[in-house]
Short mmCIF file of C-alpha atoms in Angstrom, two decimals:
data_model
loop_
_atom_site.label_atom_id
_atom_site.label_comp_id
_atom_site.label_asym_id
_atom_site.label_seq_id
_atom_site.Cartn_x
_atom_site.Cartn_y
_atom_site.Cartn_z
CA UNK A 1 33.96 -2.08 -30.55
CA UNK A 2 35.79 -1.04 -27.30
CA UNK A 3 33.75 -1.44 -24.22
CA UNK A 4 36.67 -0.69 -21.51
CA UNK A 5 34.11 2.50 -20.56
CA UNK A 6 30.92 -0.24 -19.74
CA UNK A 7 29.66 0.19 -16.33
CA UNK A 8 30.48 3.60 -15.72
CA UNK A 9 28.41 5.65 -18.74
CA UNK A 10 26.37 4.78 -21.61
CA UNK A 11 27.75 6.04 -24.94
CA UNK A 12 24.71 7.64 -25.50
CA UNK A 13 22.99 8.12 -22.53
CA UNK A 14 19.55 9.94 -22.62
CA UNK A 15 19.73 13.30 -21.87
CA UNK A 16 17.49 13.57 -19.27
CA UNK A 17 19.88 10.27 -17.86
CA UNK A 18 22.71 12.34 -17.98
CA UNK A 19 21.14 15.75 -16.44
CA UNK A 20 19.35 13.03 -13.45
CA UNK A 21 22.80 10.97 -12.45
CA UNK A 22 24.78 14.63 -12.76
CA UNK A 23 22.23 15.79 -10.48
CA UNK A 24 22.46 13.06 -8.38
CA UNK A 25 26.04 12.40 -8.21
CA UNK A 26 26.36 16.02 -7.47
CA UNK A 27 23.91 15.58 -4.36
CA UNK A 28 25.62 12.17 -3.25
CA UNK A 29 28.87 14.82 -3.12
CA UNK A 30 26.90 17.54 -0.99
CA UNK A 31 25.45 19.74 -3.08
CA UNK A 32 22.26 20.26 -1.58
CA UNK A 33 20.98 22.56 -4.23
CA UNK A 34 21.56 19.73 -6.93
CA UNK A 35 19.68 17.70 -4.64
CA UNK A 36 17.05 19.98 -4.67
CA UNK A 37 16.56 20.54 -8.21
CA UNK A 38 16.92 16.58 -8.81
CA UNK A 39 14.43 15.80 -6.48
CA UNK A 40 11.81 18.13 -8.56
CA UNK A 41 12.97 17.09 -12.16
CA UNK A 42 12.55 13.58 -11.46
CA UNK A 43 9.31 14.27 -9.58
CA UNK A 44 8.00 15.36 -12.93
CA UNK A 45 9.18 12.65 -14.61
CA UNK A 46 7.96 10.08 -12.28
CA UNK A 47 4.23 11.70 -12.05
CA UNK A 48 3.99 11.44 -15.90
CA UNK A 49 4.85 7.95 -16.24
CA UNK A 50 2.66 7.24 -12.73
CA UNK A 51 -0.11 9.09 -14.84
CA UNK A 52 0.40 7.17 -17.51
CA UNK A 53 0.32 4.21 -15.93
CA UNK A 54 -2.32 4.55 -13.67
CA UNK A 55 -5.28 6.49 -15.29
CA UNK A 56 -7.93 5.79 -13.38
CA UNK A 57 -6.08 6.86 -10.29
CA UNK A 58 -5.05 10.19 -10.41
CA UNK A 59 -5.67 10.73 -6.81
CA UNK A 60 -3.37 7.94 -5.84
CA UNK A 61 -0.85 9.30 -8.10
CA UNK A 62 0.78 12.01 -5.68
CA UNK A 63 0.85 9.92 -2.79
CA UNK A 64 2.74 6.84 -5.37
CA UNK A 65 5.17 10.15 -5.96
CA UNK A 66 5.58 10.89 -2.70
CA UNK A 67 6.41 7.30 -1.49
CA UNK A 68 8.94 6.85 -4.34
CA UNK A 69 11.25 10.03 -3.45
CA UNK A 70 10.84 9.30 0.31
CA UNK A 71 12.60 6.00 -0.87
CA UNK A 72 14.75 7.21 -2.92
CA UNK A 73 15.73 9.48 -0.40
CA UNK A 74 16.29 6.71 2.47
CA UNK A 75 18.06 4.64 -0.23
CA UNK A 76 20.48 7.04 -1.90
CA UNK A 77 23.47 5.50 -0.06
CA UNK A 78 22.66 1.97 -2.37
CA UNK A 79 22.89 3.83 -5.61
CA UNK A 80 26.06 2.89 -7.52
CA UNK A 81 28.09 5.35 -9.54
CA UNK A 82 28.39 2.97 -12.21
CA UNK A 83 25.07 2.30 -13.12
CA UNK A 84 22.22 4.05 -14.71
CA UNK A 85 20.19 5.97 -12.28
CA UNK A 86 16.94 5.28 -14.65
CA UNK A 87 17.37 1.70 -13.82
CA UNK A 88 18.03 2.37 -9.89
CA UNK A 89 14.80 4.69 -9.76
CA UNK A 90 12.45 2.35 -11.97
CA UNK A 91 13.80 -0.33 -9.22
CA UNK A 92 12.15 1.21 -6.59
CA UNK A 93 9.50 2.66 -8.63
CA UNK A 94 8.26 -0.74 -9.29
CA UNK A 95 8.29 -1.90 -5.83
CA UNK A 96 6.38 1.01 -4.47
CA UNK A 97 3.97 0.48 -7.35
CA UNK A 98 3.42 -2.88 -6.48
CA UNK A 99 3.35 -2.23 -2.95
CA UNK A 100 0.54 0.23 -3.65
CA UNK A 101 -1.42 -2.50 -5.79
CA UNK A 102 -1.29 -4.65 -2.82
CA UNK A 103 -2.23 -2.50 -0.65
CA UNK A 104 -5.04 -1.39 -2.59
CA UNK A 105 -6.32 -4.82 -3.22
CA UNK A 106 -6.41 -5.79 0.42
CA UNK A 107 -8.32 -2.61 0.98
CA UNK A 108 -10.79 -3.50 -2.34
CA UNK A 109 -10.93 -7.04 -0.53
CA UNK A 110 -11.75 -5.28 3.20
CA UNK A 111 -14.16 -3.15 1.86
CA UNK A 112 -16.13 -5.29 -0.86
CA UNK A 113 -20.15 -5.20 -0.08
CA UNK A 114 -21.13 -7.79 2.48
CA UNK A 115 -24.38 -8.06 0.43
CA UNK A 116 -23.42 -12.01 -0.55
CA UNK A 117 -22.88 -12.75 3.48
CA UNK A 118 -26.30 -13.48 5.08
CA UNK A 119 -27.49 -10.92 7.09
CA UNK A 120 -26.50 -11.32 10.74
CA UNK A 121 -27.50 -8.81 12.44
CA UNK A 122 -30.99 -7.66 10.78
CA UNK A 123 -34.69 -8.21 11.86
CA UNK A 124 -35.97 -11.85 12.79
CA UNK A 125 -38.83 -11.30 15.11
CA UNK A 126 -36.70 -13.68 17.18
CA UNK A 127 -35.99 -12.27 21.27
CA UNK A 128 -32.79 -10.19 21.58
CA UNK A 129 -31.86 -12.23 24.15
CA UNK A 130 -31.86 -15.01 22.07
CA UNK A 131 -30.58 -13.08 19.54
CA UNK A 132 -27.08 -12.42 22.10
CA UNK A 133 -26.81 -15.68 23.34
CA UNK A 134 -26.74 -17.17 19.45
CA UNK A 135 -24.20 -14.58 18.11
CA UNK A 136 -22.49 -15.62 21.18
CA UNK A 137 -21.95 -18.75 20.32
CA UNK A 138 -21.43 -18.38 16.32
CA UNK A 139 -18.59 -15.50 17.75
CA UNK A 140 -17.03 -18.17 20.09
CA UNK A 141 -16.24 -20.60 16.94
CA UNK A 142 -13.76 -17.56 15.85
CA UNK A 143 -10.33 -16.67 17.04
CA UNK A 144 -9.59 -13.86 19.04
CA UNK A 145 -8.23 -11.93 16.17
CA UNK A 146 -11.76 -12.08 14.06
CA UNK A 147 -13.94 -12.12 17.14
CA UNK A 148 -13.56 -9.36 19.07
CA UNK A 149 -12.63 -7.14 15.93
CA UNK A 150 -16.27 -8.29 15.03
CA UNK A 151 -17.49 -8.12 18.61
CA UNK A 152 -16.21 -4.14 19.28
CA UNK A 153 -17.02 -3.02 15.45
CA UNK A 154 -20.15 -4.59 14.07
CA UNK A 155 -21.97 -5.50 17.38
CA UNK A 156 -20.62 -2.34 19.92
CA UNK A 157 -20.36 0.30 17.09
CA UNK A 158 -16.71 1.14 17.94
CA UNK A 159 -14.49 2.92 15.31
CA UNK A 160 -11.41 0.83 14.09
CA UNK A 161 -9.28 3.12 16.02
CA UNK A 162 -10.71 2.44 18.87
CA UNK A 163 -10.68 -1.50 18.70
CA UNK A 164 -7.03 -1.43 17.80
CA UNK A 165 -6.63 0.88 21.04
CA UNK A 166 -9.06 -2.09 22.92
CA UNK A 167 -7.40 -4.96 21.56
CA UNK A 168 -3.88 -4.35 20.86
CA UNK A 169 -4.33 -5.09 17.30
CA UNK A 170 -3.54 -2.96 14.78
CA UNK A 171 -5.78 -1.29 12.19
CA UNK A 172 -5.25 -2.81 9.54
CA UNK A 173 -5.76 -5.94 11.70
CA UNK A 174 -8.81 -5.06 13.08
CA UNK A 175 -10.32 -4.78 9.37
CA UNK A 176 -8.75 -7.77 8.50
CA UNK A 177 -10.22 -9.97 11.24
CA UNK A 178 -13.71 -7.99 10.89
CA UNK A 179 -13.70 -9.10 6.66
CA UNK A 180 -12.50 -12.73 7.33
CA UNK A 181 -14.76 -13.58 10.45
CA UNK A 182 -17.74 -12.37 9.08
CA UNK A 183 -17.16 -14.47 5.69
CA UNK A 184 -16.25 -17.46 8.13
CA UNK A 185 -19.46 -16.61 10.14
CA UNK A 186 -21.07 -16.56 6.59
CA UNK A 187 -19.71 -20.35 5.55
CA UNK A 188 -20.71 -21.45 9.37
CA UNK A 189 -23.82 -20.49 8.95
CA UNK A 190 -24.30 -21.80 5.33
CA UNK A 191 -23.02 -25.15 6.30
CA UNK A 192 -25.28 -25.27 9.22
CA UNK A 193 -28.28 -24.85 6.75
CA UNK A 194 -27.33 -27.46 5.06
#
């Protein structure tokens, strides 16, 4: 079999392959209406596979979309002619998809229920002077960037926002250092008990 054509079109490229990368090509050459009309066939395309995918996230699933065509959007100039768009927009597909996982995993992980860290700040018929000077010193074993995310969140009531503003951190910081000092308050005061 003759494969002098490989690397510039499949034999028998799927249609929807062909219609795409015409589309495409077309838009890479100026034609902003192809563009257009690419840009909301393969949104369909890639919101049924994301639903597919991802059923239990349907509300996630527009905002996967929208990342994925903003890339593909900022990345058009790396497509190359001779290869199938499919593979160049499962490419980023995939990395927005994991990027999305992550993200939502470190979220999970920020926002799982303290209920297995000992309670900190509740009622112990104890002074709250006492009380001050003690978290003082159990918020002095922490760095900076757990302390006074704990310190302006959990003990002032400040929004995240706000600590980021205070601290120069940034959000997703700020959540960051409240989740891991209050699980290393948690294992300091476990191992103190013991």
């Amino acid at each position: 079999m003759n494969r002098g054509n490989e690397g510039t079109e499949a034999p028998h490229a799927h249609p929807v392959e062909e219609r795409l990368r015409t589309l495409f090509i077309r838009s890479l050459d100026g034609d902003s209406a192809a563009y257009h009309v690419f840009l909301q066939e393969l949104a369909k395309h890639v919101r049924a596979l994301l639903r597919k995918r991802l059923p239990n996230l349907r509300d996630d699933v527009e905002d996967i979309l929208q990342e994925v065509l903003l890339a593909i959007h900022k990345g058009r100039h790396t497509y190359r002619r001779d290869e199938p768009l499919t593979a160049w927009v499962h490419a980023i597909l995939r990395y927005k998809l994991a990027d999305f996982l992550r993200a939502r995993a470190r979220h999970e992980a920020l926002n799982d229920p303290l209920d297995d860290v000992p309670h900190l700040f509740g009622e112990s018929g104890i002074e709250p002077a006492e009380v001050r000077r003690d978290l003082g010193k159990l918020l002095d074993l922490l760095p900076d960037r757990q302390r006074l995310p704990i310190l302006h969140v959990k003990v002032e009531g400040r929004s995240v926002e706000e600590t980021a503003r205070a601290t120069g951190l940034s959000e997703p910081a700020v959540k960051v250092g409240v989740h891991r000092g209050l699980k290393a308050l948690a294992l300091k005061i476990r191992g103190g008990k013991t």
